CSV table of C-alpha atoms in Angstrom, one decimal:
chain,number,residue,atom,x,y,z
A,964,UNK,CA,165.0,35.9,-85.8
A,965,UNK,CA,164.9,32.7,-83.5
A,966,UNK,CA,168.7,33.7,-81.8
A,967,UNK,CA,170.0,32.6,-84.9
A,968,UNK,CA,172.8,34.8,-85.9
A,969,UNK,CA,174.6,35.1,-89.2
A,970,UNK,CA,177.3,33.0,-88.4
A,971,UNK,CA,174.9,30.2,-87.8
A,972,UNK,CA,172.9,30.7,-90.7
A,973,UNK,CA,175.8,30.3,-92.9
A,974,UNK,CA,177.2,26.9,-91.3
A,975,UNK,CA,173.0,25.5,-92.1
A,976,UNK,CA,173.8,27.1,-95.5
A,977,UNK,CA,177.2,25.3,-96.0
A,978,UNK,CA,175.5,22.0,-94.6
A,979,UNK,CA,172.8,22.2,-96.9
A,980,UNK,CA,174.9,22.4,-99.7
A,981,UNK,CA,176.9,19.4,-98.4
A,982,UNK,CA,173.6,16.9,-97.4
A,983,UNK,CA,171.5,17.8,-100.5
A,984,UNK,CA,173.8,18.7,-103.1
A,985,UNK,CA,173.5,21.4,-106.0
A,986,UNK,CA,170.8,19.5,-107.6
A,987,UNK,CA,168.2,18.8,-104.9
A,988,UNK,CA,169.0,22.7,-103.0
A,989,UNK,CA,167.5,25.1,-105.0
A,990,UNK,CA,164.1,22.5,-104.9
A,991,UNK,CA,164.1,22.8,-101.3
A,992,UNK,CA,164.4,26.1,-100.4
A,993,UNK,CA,161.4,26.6,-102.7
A,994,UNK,CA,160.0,23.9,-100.9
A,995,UNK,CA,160.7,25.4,-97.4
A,996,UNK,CA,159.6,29.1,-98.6
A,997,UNK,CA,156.6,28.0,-99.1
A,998,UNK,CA,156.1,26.1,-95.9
A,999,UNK,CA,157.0,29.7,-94.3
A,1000,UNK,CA,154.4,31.1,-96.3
A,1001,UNK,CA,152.0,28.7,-95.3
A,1002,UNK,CA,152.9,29.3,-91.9
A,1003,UNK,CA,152.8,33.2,-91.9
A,1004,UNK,CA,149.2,32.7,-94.1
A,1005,UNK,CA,148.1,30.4,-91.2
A,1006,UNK,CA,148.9,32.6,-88.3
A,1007,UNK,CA,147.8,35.5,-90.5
A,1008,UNK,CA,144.1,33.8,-90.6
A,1009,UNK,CA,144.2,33.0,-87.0
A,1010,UNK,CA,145.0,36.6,-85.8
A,1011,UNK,CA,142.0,37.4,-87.8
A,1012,UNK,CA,139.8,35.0,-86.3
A,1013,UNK,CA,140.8,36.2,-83.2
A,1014,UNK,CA,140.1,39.5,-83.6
A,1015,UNK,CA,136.6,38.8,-85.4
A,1016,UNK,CA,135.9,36.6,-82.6
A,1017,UNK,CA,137.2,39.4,-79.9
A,1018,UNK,CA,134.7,42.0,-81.8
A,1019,UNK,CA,132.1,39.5,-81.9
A,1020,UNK,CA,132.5,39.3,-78.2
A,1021,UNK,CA,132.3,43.5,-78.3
A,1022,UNK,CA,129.6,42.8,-80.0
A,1023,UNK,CA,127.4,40.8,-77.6
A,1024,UNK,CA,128.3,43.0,-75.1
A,1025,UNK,CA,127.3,45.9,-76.9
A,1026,UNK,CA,124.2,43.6,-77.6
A,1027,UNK,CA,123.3,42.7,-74.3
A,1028,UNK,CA,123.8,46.0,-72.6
A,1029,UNK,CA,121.1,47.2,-75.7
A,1030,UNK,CA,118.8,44.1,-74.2
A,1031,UNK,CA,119.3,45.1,-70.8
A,1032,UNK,CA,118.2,48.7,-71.6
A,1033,UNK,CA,115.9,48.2,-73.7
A,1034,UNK,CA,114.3,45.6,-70.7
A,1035,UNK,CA,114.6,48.0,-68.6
A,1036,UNK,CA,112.9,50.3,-70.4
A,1037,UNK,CA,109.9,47.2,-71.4
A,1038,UNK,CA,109.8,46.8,-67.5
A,1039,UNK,CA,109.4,50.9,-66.6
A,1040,UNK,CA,106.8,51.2,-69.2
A,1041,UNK,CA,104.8,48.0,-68.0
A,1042,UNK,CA,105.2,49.1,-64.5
A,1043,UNK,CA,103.6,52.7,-65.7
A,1044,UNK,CA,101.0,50.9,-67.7
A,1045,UNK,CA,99.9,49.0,-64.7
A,1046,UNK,CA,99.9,52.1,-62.4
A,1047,UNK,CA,97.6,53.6,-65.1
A,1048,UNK,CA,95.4,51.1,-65.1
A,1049,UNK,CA,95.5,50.7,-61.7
A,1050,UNK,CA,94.3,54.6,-61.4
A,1051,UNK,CA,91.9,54.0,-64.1
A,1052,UNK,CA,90.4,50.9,-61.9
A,1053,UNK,CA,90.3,53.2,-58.8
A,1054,UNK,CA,88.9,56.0,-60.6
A,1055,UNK,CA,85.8,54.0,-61.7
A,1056,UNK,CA,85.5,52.1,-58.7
A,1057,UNK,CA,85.2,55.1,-57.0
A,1058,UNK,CA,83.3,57.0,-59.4
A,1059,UNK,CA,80.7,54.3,-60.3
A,1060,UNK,CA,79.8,54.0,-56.3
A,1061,UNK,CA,79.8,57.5,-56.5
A,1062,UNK,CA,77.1,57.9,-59.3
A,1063,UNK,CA,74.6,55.2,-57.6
A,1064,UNK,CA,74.8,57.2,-54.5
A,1065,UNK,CA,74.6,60.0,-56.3
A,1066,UNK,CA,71.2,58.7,-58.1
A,1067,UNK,CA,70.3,56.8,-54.9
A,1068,UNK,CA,70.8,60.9,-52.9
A,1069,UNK,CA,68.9,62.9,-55.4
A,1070,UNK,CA,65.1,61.4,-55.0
A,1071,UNK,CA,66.7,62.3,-50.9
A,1072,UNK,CA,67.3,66.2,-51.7
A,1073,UNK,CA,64.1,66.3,-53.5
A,1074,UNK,CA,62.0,64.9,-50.0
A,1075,UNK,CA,64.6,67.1,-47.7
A,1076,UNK,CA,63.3,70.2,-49.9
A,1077,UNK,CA,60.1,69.4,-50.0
A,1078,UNK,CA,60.3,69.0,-46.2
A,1079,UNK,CA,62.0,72.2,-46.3
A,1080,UNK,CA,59.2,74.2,-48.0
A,1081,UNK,CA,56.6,72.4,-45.9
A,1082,UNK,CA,58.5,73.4,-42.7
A,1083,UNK,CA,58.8,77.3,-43.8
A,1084,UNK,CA,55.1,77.5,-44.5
A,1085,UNK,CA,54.4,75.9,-41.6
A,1086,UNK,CA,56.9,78.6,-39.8
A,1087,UNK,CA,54.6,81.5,-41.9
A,1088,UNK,CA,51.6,79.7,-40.6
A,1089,UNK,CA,52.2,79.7,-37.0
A,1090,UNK,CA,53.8,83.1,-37.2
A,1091,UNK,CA,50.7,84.3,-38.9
A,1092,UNK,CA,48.8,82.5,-35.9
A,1093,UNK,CA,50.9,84.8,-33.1
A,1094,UNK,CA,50.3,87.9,-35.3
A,1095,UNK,CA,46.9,87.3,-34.9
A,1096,UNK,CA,46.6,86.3,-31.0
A,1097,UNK,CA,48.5,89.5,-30.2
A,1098,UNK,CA,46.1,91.8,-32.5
A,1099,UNK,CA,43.4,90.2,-29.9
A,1100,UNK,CA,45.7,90.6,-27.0
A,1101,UNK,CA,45.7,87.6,-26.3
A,1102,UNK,CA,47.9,86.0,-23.3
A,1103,UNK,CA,52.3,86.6,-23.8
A,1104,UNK,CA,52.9,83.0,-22.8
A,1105,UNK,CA,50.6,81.1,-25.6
A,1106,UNK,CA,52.6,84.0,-28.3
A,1107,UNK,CA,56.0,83.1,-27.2
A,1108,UNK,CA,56.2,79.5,-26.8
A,1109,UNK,CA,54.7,79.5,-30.7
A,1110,UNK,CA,57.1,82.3,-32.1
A,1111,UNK,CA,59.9,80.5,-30.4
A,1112,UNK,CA,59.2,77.1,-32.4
A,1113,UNK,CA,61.1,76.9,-35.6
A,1114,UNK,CA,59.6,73.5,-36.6
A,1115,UNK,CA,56.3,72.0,-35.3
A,1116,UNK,CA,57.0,69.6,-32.7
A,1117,UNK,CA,54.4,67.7,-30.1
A,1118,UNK,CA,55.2,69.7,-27.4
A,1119,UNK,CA,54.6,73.4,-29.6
A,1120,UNK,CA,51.2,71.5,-30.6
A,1121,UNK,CA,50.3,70.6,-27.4
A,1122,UNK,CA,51.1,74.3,-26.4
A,1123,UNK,CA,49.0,75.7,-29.0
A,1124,UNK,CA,45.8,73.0,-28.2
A,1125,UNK,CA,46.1,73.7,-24.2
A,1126,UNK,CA,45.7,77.6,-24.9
A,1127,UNK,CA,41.9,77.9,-24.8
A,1128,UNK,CA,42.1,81.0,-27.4
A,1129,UNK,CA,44.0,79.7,-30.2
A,1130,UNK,CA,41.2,77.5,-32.5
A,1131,UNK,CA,42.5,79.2,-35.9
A,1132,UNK,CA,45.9,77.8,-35.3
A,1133,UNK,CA,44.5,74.3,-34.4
A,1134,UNK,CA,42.8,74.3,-37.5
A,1135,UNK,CA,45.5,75.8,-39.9
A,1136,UNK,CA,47.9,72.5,-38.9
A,1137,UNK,CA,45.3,69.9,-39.0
């Protein structure tokens, strides 16, 4: 037990007997049993301690690994809230500049077609003009320089007023 062999055990025997006598020896080995028990009970609770105390310590690492995920987690979904909102905030400050010019464009289309219309009649108008000066045979180079005007400009007028035989298209774009 403690490198205490039998032969020793029985000399501490035979001196006990000796030192304490018959009376007081069966009182002390109770006596020292139950400091042995003590003992063993004591180290018995301290083992378990310990080993509470080293799965508590499992414990809080299992614990803080759980934090640390879950944080991780908190921190990934935060980050993806922010990026949605963050599309959502690009997505209407695009699309809000996008309506006004949108509103803003439309009263735009509506002179740019009106221009349109007024630029085709004009088109029929003068074309209508050269059908007519060529049904009076009238000069090629007056015909020509009005058929090869898309849109009425100063210079096509000015071609049109300087032919001497043109008053019906003078009047039709005044």
């Amino acid at each position: 037990m403690f490198g205490v062999g039998i032969f020793e055990i029985l000399v501490i025997l035979i001196v006990a007997v000796i030192a304490l006598g018959p009376n007081k020896l069966p009182q002390t080995i109770v006596d020292i049993v139950k400091f042995f028990r003590a003992v063993k009970k004591t180290m018995a609770e301290a083992k378990e301690s310990f080993d509470k105390e080293i799965q508590l310590a499992e414990i809080k690492k299992e614990t803080l690994k759980y934090k640390e995920t879950i944080t991780y987690e908190m921190n990934k979904i935060t980050k993806d809230i922010e990026l949605d909102e963050l599309r959502q905030i690009s997505v209407d400050s695009i699309s809000k500049p996008l309506d006004e010019l949108q509103s803003e464009a439309k009263p735009l289309v509506e002179e740019g077609k009106t221009l349109n219309s007024t630029l085709q009649s004009l088109n029929t108008e003068i074309s209508y003009a050269s059908h007519t000066q060529s049904a009076d045979n009238k000069p090629a180079d007056s015909v020509d320089s009005i058929e090869s005007t898309k849109a009425p400009s100063t210079d096509s007028i000015a071609n049109i007023k300087s032919t001497p035989n043109a008053p019906s298209a003078q009047t039709k774009k005044d």
